[in-house]
PDB file of C-alpha atoms in Angstrom:
ATOM      1  CA  MET A   1      14.482  12.379  36.172  1.00 38.00           C
ATOM      2  CA  SER A   2      10.887  13.720  36.847  1.00 36.00           C
ATOM      3  CA  ARG A   3      12.170  17.288  36.136  1.00 34.00           C
ATOM      4  CA  SER A   4      13.728  16.361  32.826  1.00 33.00           C
ATOM      5  CA  ARG A   5      10.500  14.628  31.594  1.00 33.00           C
ATOM      6  CA  THR A   6       8.433  17.829  32.656  1.00 32.00           C
ATOM      7  CA  TRP A   7      10.814  20.002  30.982  1.00 33.00           C
ATOM      8  CA  THR A   8      10.744  17.828  27.930  1.00 34.00           C
ATOM      9  CA  ALA A   9       6.835  17.900  27.595  1.00 34.00           C
ATOM     10  CA  ALA A  10       6.740  21.664  28.328  1.00 35.00           C
ATOM     11  CA  THR A  11       9.277  22.186  25.285  1.00 32.00           C
ATOM     12  CA  VAL A  12       6.931  19.867  23.227  1.00 30.00           C
ATOM     13  CA  SER A  13       3.803  21.709  24.115  1.00 33.00           C
ATOM     14  CA  ALA A  14       5.498  25.429  23.335  1.00 33.00           C
ATOM     15  CA  ALA A  15       6.751  24.006  20.053  1.00 32.00           C
ATOM     16  CA  ALA A  16       3.318  22.426  19.159  1.00 32.00           C
ATOM     17  CA  LEU A  17       2.038  25.887  20.119  1.00 31.00           C
ATOM     18  CA  VAL A  18       4.509  27.809  18.008  1.00 30.00           C
ATOM     19  CA  LEU A  19       4.166  25.406  15.075  1.00 30.00           C
ATOM     20  CA  GLY A  20       0.317  25.598  15.248  1.00 33.00           C
ATOM     21  CA  ALA A  21       0.398  29.285  15.157  1.00 30.00           C
ATOM     22  CA  ALA A  22       1.895  29.293  11.761  1.00 33.00           C
ATOM     23  CA  LEU A  23      -0.689  27.054  10.204  1.00 34.00           C
ATOM     24  CA  PRO A  24      -4.192  28.428   8.818  1.00 40.00           C
ATOM     25  CA  ALA A  25      -7.440  27.101  10.571  1.00 41.00           C
ATOM     26  CA  SER A  26      -8.527  23.966   8.502  1.00 41.00           C
ATOM     27  CA  GLY A  27     -10.333  24.868   5.151  1.00 45.00           C
ATOM     28  CA  GLU A  28      -8.646  28.511   5.130  1.00 45.00           C
ATOM     29  CA  PRO A  29      -6.850  29.407   1.872  1.00 47.00           C
ATOM     30  CA  ARG A  30      -3.262  29.567   1.864  1.00 48.00           C
ATOM     31  CA  THR A  31      -0.824  31.464   0.042  1.00 48.00           C
ATOM     32  CA  ALA A  32       1.898  29.695  -2.039  1.00 44.00           C
ATOM     33  CA  SER A  33       4.829  28.654  -0.133  1.00 71.00           C
ATOM     34  CA  ALA A  34       6.703  27.631  -3.277  1.00 88.00           C
ATOM     35  CA  PRO A  35       6.066  28.575  -6.876  1.00 93.00           C
ATOM     36  CA  CYS A  36       4.199  25.783  -8.910  1.00 96.00           C
ATOM     37  CA  VAL A  37       6.502  24.127 -11.451  1.00 96.00           C
ATOM     38  CA  THR A  38       5.561  22.954 -14.844  1.00 97.00           C
ATOM     39  CA  ARG A  39       6.940  19.488 -15.982  1.00 97.00           C
ATOM     40  CA  GLU A  40       6.960  18.788 -19.794  1.00 96.00           C
ATOM     41  CA  GLY A  41       7.016  15.575 -21.220  1.00 94.00           C
ATOM     42  CA  VAL A  42       5.490  13.909 -18.056  1.00 95.00           C
ATOM     43  CA  GLU A  43       2.641  11.592 -19.287  1.00 96.00           C
ATOM     44  CA  HIS A  44      -0.619  10.774 -17.484  1.00 97.00           C
ATOM     45  CA  VAL A  45      -3.507   8.625 -18.679  1.00 97.00           C
ATOM     46  CA  ASP A  46      -6.781   9.111 -16.857  1.00 97.00           C
ATOM     47  CA  TRP A  47      -9.476   6.578 -16.309  1.00 96.00           C
ATOM     48  CA  THR A  48     -11.396   7.612 -19.463  1.00 96.00           C
ATOM     49  CA  GLY A  49      -8.126   7.215 -21.714  1.00 95.00           C
ATOM     50  CA  MET A  50      -7.528  10.893 -21.637  1.00 96.00           C
ATOM     51  CA  TRP A  51      -4.014  11.716 -22.176  1.00 96.00           C
ATOM     52  CA  PHE A  52      -1.833  14.358 -20.720  1.00 97.00           C
ATOM     53  CA  ASP A  53       1.786  15.370 -22.023  1.00 96.00           C
ATOM     54  CA  HIS A  54       2.703  17.388 -18.761  1.00 96.00           C
ATOM     55  CA  ASP A  55       1.791  18.520 -15.483  1.00 97.00           C
ATOM     56  CA  VAL A  56       2.105  21.364 -12.972  1.00 97.00           C
ATOM     57  CA  VAL A  57       3.492  20.561  -9.370  1.00 97.00           C
ATOM     58  CA  CYS A  58       1.928  23.144  -6.478  1.00 97.00           C
ATOM     59  CA  ASP A  59       1.718  23.025  -2.920  1.00 97.00           C
ATOM     60  CA  ASN A  60      -1.696  21.956  -1.647  1.00 97.00           C
ATOM     61  CA  SER A  61      -3.628  20.767   1.376  1.00 97.00           C
ATOM     62  CA  PRO A  62      -4.226  17.127   1.689  1.00 97.00           C
ATOM     63  CA  SER A  63      -7.774  16.372   0.845  1.00 96.00           C
ATOM     64  CA  GLU A  64     -10.347  14.233  -0.833  1.00 97.00           C
ATOM     65  CA  LEU A  65     -10.813  14.278  -4.296  1.00 98.00           C
ATOM     66  CA  ARG A  66     -14.399  14.416  -5.902  1.00 98.00           C
ATOM     67  CA  LEU A  67     -15.509  12.759  -9.053  1.00 97.00           C
ATOM     68  CA  GLN A  68     -17.153  15.805 -10.348  1.00 97.00           C
ATOM     69  CA  THR A  69     -16.689  19.805  -9.531  1.00 97.00           C
ATOM     70  CA  TYR A  70     -19.406  20.182  -6.684  1.00 95.00           C
ATOM     71  CA  PRO A  71     -19.089  19.585  -3.162  1.00 94.00           C
ATOM     72  CA  THR A  72     -21.574  16.629  -2.999  1.00 95.00           C
ATOM     73  CA  SER A  73     -20.030  14.808  -5.728  1.00 96.00           C
ATOM     74  CA  PRO A  74     -18.918  11.118  -4.665  1.00 97.00           C
ATOM     75  CA  VAL A  75     -15.390  11.188  -3.131  1.00 97.00           C
ATOM     76  CA  VAL A  76     -13.050   8.822  -5.166  1.00 98.00           C
ATOM     77  CA  SER A  77      -9.882   9.058  -3.675  1.00 98.00           C
ATOM     78  CA  ARG A  78      -7.620  10.993  -0.973  1.00 98.00           C
ATOM     79  CA  LEU A  79      -4.587  13.193  -1.938  1.00 97.00           C
ATOM     80  CA  LEU A  80      -2.222  12.578   1.070  1.00 97.00           C
ATOM     81  CA  SER A  81       0.609  14.647  -0.395  1.00 95.00           C
ATOM     82  CA  THR A  82       1.240  18.416   0.247  1.00 96.00           C
ATOM     83  CA  ARG A  83       3.125  18.932  -2.916  1.00 97.00           C
ATOM     84  CA  SER A  84       1.231  17.235  -5.960  1.00 97.00           C
ATOM     85  CA  TRP A  85       0.704  17.329  -9.874  1.00 98.00           C
ATOM     86  CA  PHE A  86      -2.233  18.669 -11.459  1.00 98.00           C
ATOM     87  CA  VAL A  87      -3.010  18.219 -15.397  1.00 98.00           C
ATOM     88  CA  CYS A  88      -6.002  20.929 -15.551  1.00 98.00           C
ATOM     89  CA  TRP A  89      -8.627  22.799 -14.087  1.00 98.00           C
ATOM     90  CA  LYS A  90     -12.310  23.516 -14.374  1.00 97.00           C
ATOM     91  CA  THR A  91     -14.968  25.542 -12.622  1.00 97.00           C
ATOM     92  CA  GLY A  92     -17.777  24.078 -10.598  1.00 97.00           C
ATOM     93  CA  ASP A  93     -19.935  24.805  -7.659  1.00 96.00           C
ATOM     94  CA  PRO A  94     -17.821  26.220  -4.589  1.00 94.00           C
ATOM     95  CA  PRO A  95     -17.686  24.287  -1.563  1.00 93.00           C
ATOM     96  CA  PRO A  96     -18.400  25.937   1.733  1.00 91.00           C
ATOM     97  CA  GLY A  97     -15.564  28.904   2.160  1.00 89.00           C
ATOM     98  CA  GLY A  98     -13.960  27.966  -1.228  1.00 91.00           C
ATOM     99  CA  ASN A  99     -14.009  29.419  -4.625  1.00 95.00           C
ATOM    100  CA  ASN A 100     -15.392  27.750  -7.800  1.00 96.00           C
ATOM    101  CA  PHE A 101     -12.001  26.160  -9.103  1.00 98.00           C
ATOM    102  CA  TYR A 102     -10.980  22.499  -9.174  1.00 98.00           C
ATOM    103  CA  TYR A 103      -7.808  21.049 -10.279  1.00 98.00           C
ATOM    104  CA  TYR A 104      -7.741  17.571 -11.743  1.00 98.00           C
ATOM    105  CA  THR A 105      -5.219  14.891 -10.469  1.00 98.00           C
ATOM    106  CA  GLN A 106      -4.865  11.293  -9.359  1.00 98.00           C
ATOM    107  CA  GLY A 107      -5.140  10.717  -5.681  1.00 97.00           C
ATOM    108  CA  ASP A 108      -2.738   8.683  -3.391  1.00 97.00           C
ATOM    109  CA  VAL A 109      -5.495   6.254  -1.943  1.00 97.00           C
ATOM    110  CA  ILE A 110      -8.365   5.110  -3.799  1.00 97.00           C
ATOM    111  CA  VAL A 111     -11.536   5.213  -1.446  1.00 96.00           C
ATOM    112  CA  ASP A 112     -14.454   4.646  -3.796  1.00 96.00           C
ATOM    113  CA  ARG A 113     -15.165   3.897  -7.496  1.00 96.00           C
ATOM    114  CA  PRO A 114     -12.007   2.128  -8.347  1.00 96.00           C
ATOM    115  CA  GLY A 115     -12.986   2.113 -11.945  1.00 96.00           C
ATOM    116  CA  ALA A 116     -12.073   6.049 -11.760  1.00 97.00           C
ATOM    117  CA  LYS A 117      -8.457   4.809 -10.467  1.00 97.00           C
ATOM    118  CA  GLY A 118      -8.534   7.793  -7.949  1.00 97.00           C
ATOM    119  CA  TRP A 119      -8.766  10.654 -10.462  1.00 98.00           C
ATOM    120  CA  GLY A 120     -10.817  13.583  -9.331  1.00 98.00           C
ATOM    121  CA  TYR A 121     -10.715  17.213  -8.466  1.00 98.00           C
ATOM    122  CA  LEU A 122      -9.282  19.106  -5.655  1.00 98.00           C
ATOM    123  CA  PRO A 123     -11.264  22.045  -4.607  1.00 97.00           C
ATOM    124  CA  GLY A 124      -9.209  25.107  -5.642  1.00 97.00           C
ATOM    125  CA  HIS A 125      -8.943  26.967  -2.208  1.00 96.00           C
ATOM    126  CA  LEU A 126      -6.874  24.074  -1.084  1.00 97.00           C
ATOM    127  CA  LEU A 127      -4.279  24.753  -3.847  1.00 97.00           C
ATOM    128  CA  HIS A 128      -1.704  27.235  -2.351  1.00 96.00           C
ATOM    129  CA  VAL A 129      -1.453  29.611  -5.037  1.00 95.00           C
ATOM    130  CA  ASP A 130      -1.852  33.322  -5.278  1.00 93.00           C
ATOM    131  CA  SER A 131      -4.646  33.361  -8.021  1.00 93.00           C
ATOM    132  CA  HIS A 132      -6.851  31.239  -9.924  1.00 96.00           C
ATOM    133  CA  PRO A 133      -6.327  29.452 -12.236  1.00 95.00           C
ATOM    134  CA  ALA A 134      -2.794  28.296 -10.937  1.00 94.00           C
ATOM    135  CA  PRO A 135      -0.248  29.540 -13.385  1.00 92.00           C
ATOM    136  CA  GLY A 136       0.626  26.885 -16.055  1.00 94.00           C
ATOM    137  CA  VAL A 137      -2.289  24.593 -15.326  1.00 96.00           C
ATOM    138  CA  PRO A 138      -4.314  24.537 -18.566  1.00 96.00           C
ATOM    139  CA  LYS A 139      -8.169  24.527 -18.536  1.00 97.00           C
ATOM    140  CA  CYS A 140      -9.633  20.804 -19.044  1.00 97.00           C
ATOM    141  CA  ARG A 141     -10.527  19.979 -22.667  1.00 95.00           C
ATOM    142  CA  TRP A 142     -13.935  19.006 -21.473  1.00 93.00           C
ATOM    143  CA  ALA A 143     -14.528  22.201 -19.284  1.00 79.00           C
TER     144      ALA A 143
END
């Protein structure tokens, strides 16, 4: 019985080591693992009343969304999903180790400023695309 538990623990440790080796270090950009997909006819209305008639779904790293496009802007929500929709992009001040692109979406969990309804910007280096701006994602009209 003891031997079985030891073997299971070793197997779990080895699997974690192998899986961990395939993942990038925190904050490092990744290449796209699946292409972005444009969804026409999907409607979103943000907290300001801005209306969007489509979105683009891309792979991403879970992260905090910021109210504005700079690293010290207040965090309004958290994006927990790893494949999310985005309605537009704009440039801003790059976060450490990142680029100056930011993608606008609605987070999964509101953490501050409930009036913003979770809408915020994901730093571009956390979107898993080969180049920026991400294919199909339009520039924000207010950018």
